[in-house]
Coordinates of C-alpha atoms in Angstrom, one line a residue:
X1 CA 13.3 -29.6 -14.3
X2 CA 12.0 -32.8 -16.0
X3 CA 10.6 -35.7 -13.8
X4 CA 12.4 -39.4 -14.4
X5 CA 10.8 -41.7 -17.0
X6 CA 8.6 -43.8 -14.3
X7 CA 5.2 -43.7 -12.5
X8 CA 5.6 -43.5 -9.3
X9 CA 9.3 -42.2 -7.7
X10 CA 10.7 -42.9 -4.2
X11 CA 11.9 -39.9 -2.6
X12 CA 15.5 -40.5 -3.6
X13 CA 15.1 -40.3 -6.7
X14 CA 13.2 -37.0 -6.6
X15 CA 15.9 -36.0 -4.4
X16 CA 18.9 -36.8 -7.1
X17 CA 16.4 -35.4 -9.9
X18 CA 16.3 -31.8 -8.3
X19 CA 20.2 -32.2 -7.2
X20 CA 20.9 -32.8 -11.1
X21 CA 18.6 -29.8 -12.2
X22 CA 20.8 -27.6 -9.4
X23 CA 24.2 -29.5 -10.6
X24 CA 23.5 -28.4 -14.2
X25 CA 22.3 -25.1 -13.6
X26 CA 18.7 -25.8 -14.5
X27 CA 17.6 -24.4 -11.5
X28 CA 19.8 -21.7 -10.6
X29 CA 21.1 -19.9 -7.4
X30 CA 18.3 -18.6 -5.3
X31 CA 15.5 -19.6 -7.7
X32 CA 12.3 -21.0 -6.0
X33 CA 11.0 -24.6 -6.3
X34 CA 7.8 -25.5 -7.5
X35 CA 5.2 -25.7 -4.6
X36 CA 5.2 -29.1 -2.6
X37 CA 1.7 -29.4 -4.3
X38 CA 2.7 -29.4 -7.5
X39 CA 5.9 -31.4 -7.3
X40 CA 3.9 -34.7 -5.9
X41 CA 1.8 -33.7 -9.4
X42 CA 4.4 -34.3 -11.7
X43 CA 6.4 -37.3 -9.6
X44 CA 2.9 -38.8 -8.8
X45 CA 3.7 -39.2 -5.2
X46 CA 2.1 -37.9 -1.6
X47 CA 3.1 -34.4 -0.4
X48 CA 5.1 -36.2 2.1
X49 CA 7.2 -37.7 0.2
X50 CA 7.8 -34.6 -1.6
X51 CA 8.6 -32.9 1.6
X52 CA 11.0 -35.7 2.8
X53 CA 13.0 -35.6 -0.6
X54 CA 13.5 -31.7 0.2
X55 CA 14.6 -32.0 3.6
X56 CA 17.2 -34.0 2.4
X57 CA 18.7 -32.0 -0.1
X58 CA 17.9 -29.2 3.1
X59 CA 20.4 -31.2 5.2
X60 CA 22.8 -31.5 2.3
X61 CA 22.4 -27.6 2.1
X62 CA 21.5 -27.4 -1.5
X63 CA 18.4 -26.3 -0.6
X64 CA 16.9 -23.5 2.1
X65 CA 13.5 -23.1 3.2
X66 CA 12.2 -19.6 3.7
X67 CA 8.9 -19.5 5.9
X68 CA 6.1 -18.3 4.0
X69 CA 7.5 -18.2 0.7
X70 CA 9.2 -21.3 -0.3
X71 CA 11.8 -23.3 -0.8
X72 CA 15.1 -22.0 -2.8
X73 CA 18.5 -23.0 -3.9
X74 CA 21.4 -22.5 -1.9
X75 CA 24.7 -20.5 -3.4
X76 CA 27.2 -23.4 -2.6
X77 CA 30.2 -20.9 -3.8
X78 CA 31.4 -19.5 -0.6
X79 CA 32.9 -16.2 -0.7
X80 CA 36.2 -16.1 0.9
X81 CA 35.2 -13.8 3.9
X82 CA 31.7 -14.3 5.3
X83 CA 29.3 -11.3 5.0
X84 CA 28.2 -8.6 7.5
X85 CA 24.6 -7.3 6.3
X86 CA 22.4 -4.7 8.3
X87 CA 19.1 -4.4 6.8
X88 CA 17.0 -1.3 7.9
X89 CA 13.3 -1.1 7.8
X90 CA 11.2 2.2 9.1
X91 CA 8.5 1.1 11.4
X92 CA 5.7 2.6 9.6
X93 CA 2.6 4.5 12.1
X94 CA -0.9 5.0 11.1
X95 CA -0.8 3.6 7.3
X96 CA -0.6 0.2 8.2
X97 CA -4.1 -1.9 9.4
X98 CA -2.3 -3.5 12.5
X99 CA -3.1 -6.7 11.6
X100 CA -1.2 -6.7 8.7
X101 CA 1.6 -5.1 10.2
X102 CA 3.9 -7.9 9.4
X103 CA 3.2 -8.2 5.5
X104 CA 5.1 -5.2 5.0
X105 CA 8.3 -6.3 5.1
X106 CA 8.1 -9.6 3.1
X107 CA 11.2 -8.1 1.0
X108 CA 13.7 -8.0 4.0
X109 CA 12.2 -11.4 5.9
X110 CA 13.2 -13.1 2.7
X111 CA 17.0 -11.4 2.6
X112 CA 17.5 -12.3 5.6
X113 CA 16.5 -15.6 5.4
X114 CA 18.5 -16.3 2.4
X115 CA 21.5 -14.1 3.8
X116 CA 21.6 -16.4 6.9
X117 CA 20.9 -19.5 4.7
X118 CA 24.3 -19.2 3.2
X119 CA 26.0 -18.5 6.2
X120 CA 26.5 -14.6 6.3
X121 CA 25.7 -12.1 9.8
X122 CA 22.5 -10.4 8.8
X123 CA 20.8 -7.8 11.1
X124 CA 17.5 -6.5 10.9
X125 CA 17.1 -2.6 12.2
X126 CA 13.5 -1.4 12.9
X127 CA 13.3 2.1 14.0
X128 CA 11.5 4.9 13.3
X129 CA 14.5 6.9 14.0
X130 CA 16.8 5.7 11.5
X131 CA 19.6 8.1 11.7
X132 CA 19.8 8.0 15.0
X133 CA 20.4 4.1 14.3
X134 CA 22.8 4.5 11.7
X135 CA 24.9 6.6 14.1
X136 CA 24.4 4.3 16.7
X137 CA 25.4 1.3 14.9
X138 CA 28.6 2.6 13.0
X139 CA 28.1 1.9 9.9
X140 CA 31.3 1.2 8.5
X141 CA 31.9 -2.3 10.3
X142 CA 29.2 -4.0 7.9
X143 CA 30.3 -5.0 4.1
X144 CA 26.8 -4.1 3.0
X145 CA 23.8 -1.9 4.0
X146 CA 20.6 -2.1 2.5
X147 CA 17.4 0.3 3.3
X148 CA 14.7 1.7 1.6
X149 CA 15.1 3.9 -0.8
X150 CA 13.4 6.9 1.3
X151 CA 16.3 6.9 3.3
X152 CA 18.4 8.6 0.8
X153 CA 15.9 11.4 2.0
X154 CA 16.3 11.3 5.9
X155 CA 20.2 9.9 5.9
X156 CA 21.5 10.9 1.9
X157 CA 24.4 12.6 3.7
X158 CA 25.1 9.8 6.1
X159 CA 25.0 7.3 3.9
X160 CA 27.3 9.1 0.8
X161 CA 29.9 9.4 3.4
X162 CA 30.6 5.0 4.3
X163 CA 32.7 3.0 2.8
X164 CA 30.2 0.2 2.9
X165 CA 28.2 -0.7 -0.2
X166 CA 25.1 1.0 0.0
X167 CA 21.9 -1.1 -1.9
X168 CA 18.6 0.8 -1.8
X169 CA 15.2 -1.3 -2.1
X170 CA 11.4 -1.3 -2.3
X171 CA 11.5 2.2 -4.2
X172 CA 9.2 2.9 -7.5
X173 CA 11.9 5.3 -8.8
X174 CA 15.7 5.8 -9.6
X175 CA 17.2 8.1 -7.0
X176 CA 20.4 9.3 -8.1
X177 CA 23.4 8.3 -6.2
X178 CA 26.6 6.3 -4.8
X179 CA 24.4 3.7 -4.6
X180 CA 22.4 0.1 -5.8
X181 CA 18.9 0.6 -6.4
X182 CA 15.8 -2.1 -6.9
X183 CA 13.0 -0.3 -8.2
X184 CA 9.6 -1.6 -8.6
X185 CA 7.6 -1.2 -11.7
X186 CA 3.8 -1.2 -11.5
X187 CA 2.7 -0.4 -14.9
X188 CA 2.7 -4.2 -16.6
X189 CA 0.5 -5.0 -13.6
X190 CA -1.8 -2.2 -13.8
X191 CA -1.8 -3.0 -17.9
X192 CA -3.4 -6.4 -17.1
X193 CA -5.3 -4.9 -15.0
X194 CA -7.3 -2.5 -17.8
X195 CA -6.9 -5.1 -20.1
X196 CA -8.9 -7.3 -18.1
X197 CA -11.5 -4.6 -17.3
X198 CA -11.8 -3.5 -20.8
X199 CA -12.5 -7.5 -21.6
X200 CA -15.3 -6.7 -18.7
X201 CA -16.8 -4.4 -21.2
X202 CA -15.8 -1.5 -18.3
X203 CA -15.7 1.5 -20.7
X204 CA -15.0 3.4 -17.8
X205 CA -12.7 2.7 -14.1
X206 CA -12.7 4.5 -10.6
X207 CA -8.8 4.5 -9.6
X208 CA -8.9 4.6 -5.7
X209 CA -5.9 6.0 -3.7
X210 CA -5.2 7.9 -0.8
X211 CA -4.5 12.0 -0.4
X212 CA -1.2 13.1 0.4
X213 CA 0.5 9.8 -0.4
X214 CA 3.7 9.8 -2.6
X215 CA 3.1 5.8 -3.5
X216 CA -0.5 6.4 -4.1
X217 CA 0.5 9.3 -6.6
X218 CA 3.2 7.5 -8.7
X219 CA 1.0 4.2 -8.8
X220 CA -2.1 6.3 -10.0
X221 CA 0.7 8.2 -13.0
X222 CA 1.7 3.8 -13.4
X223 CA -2.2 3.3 -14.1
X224 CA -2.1 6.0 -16.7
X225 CA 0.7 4.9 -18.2
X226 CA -0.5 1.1 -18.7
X227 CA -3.8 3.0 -20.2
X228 CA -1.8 4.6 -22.7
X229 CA 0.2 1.6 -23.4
X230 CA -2.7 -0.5 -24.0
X231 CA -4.8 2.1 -25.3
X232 CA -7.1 2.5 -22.6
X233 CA -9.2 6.3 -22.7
X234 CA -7.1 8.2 -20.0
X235 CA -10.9 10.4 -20.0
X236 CA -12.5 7.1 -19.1
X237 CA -10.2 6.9 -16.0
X238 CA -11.7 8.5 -12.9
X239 CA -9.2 8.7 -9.7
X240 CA -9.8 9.7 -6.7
X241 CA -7.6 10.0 -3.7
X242 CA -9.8 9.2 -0.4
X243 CA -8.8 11.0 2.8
X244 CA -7.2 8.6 5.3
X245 CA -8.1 11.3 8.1
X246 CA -5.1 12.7 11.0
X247 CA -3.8 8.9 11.6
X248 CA -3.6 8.7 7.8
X249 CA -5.0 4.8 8.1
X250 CA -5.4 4.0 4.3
X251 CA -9.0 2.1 5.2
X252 CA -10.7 5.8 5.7
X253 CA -9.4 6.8 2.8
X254 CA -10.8 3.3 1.5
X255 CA -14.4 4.1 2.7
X256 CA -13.9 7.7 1.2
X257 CA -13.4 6.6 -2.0
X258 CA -16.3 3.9 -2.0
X259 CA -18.7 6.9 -0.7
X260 CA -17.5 9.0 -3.5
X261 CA -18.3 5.5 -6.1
X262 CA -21.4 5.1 -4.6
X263 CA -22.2 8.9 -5.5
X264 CA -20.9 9.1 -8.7
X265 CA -20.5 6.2 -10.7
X266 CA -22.7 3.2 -11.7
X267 CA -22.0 -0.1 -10.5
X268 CA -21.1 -0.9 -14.6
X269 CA -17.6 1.1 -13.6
X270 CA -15.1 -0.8 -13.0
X271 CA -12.9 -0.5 -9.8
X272 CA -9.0 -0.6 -9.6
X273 CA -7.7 0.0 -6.4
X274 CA -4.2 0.9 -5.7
X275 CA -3.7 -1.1 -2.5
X276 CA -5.5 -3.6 -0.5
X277 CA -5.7 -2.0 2.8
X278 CA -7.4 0.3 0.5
X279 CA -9.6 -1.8 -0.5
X280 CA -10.1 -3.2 3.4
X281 CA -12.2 0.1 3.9
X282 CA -13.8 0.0 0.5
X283 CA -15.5 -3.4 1.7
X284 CA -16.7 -1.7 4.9
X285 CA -18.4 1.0 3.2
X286 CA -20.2 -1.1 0.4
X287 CA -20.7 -3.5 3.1
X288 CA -22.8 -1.3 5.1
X289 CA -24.4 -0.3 1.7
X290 CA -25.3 -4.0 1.2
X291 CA -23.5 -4.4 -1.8
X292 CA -21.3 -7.5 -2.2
X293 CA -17.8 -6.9 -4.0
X294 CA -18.2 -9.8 -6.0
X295 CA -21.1 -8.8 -8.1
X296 CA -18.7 -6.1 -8.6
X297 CA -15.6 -5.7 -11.2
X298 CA -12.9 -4.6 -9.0
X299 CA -9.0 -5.6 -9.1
X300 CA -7.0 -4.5 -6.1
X301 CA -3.1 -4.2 -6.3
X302 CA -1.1 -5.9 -3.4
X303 CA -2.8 -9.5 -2.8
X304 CA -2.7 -9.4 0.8
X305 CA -4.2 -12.8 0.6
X306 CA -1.6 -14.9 0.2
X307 CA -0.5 -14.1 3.9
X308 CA -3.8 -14.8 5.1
X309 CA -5.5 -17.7 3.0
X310 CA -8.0 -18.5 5.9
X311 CA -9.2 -14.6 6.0
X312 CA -12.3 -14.6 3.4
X313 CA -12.4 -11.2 3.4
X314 CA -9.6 -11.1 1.5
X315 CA -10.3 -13.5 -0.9
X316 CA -13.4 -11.3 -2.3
X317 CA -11.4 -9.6 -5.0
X318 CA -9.1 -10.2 -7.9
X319 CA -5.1 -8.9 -7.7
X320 CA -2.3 -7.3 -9.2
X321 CA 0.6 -9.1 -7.0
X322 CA 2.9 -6.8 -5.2
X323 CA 6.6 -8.3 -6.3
X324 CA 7.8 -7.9 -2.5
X325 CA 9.0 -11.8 -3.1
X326 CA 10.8 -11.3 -5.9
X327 CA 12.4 -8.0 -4.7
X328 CA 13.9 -9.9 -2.0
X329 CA 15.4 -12.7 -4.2
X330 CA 16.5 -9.7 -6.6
X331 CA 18.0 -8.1 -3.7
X332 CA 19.9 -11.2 -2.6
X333 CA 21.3 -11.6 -6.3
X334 CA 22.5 -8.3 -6.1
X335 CA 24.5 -8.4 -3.0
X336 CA 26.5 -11.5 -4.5
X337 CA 27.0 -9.7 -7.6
X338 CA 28.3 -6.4 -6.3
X339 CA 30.5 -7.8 -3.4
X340 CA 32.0 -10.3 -5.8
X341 CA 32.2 -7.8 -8.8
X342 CA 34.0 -4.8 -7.1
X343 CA 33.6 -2.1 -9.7
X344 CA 33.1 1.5 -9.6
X345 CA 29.4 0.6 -11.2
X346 CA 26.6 1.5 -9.1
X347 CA 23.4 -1.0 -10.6
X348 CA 19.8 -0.4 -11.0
X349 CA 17.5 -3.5 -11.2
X350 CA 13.7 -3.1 -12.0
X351 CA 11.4 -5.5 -10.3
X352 CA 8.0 -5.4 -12.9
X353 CA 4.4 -6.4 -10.9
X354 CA 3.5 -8.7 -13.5
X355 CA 1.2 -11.2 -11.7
X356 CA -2.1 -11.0 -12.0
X357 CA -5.0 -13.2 -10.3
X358 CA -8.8 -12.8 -11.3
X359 CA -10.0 -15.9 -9.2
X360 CA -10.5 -13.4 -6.1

């Protein structure tokens, strides 16, 4: 999307220039605009006007606002019936820092959103008794159902047996079935990640993760496989899965595996953690060490920060972004592609971590 050949633009005709990118496909269905920010950059106008251009195309409903993410284009196209969506989420215990409770479903905040945004019925399920809910809710009167993809653990049979269209999210690997999938990818992340380290002169890195945690296992075989890809030692590699104690709270396990750092390694090893809340407890153990995290070379996978810009805690680090936005775009894609496309095809989509931020 090109800005008009002037120097300064009402907010008109930044409204009619993003209406012409959308018209001609130059921005297309459910892509994200540039921030606010950085369209008054290139028009050479105030943030306000920015925003007031926006809200117009919002009213024209070529445009949808998502809070917390951003603003995106509308699919104009209607389908001929209107969808019914239910979106389940597991309310997760002890491996969640409570004040982050919300971050965790980014993903489905941003189907529903969009799902809603174009005029479909969207429910979002939080249980932690999910068969139970599926039973409950007979499953058959919605068009689609999407869940995580553990579910095909806990409810498999249940869901192999509706006539509904089954999608399966926020997974790191294929699980065979009559099913969509969206599976994340963490290795061209995690590749940065060594790359950047290796740039750092770290000839060797501490991998922290968590005991007894199926996400911190295939994320730590992800960081192995970005090693070999990029030709990264795998002996210089040095994990260690911290013990997040009986309410499995991933900070323990964080200040476990800065203990065992502190023991073991010199402060010349680099540090990649496999999840911020990780990384939380790893703070609070150097911390009370009296060591500050940003004389040290550490990159930490999930970027909590961008929910919480004002929390300097979290800004004390660099990140490997978690691609929960893009998996709920992807997801959203997906369920207009399937329902308009009704073939016996059952899709996989792979959603890469590819962003990586070094400014901490």
């Amino acid at each position: 999307m090109a800005a008009p050949e002037k120097n300064r633009y009402a907010e008109r005709d930044i409204a009619l220039d993003i209406e012409n990118s959308i018209v001609e496909n130059k921005l297309a269905v459910g892509s994200r605009l540039d921030t606010t920010a950085q369209l008054a950059r290139r028009y050479l106008v105030s943030e306000k006007t920015v925003h007031r251009a926006i809200s117009r195309l919002v009213e024209r409903k070529l445009l949808y606002r998502v809070r917390g993410s951003g603003t995106y284009v509308r699919n104009n196209i209607s389908f001929s019936d209107r969808l019914n969506v239910a979106v389940f989420v597991c309310r997760p215990f002890g491996d969640m820092l409570a004040d982050f409770f919300s971050t965790a479903f980014e993903a489905e905040d941003i189907l529903i959103e969009g799902l809603k945004a174009q005029g479909h019925r969207a429910q979002l399920v939080m249980t932690n008794d999910i068969d139970y809910e599926m039973r409950r809710l007979e499953l058959e009167r919605y068009d689609v159902i999407v869940a995580s993809a553990g579910f095909a653990q806990t409810s498999g049979r249940l869901l192999r047996s509706i006539n509904s269209k089954v999608i399966l999210i926020r997974d790191d690997v294929v699980t065979p079935g009559p099913w969509h999938q969206l599976v994340y990818d963490y290795t061209p992340g995690f590749r940065k990640a060594l790359e950047y380290l290796k740039q750092q002169n770290c000839r060797d890195v501490f991998v922290a993760g968590v005991r007894g945690r199926l996400v911190s296992e295939r994320r730590r075989d992800a960081v192995y496989s970005a090693a070999e890809q990029c030709g990264f030692p795998a002996e210089r590699l040095h994990y260690y899965a911290g013990d997040p104690g009986a309410m499995n709270i991933y900070a323990l396990a964080g200040q476990d595996c800065a203990k065992h750092y502190l023991n073991c390694h010199s402060r010349n090893t680099g540090i990649l953690s496999l999840s911020d809340f990780i990384t939380v407890g790893m703070h609070d153990e150097f911390s009370r060490n009296n060591i500050d995290m940003r004389e040290l070379k550490l990159i930490s996978y999930d970027k909590l920060q961008r929910f919480f810009p004002e929390n300097p805690l979290l800004n004390q680090w660099s990140s490997i972004v978690h691609p929960a936005r893009i998996m709920g775009e992807q997801t959203l894609r997906m369920i207009e592609e399937i329902c308009r496309r009704d073939e016996p095809i059952y899709r996989v989509f792979i959603v890469p971590a590819t962003e990586l931020e070094l400014d901490g």
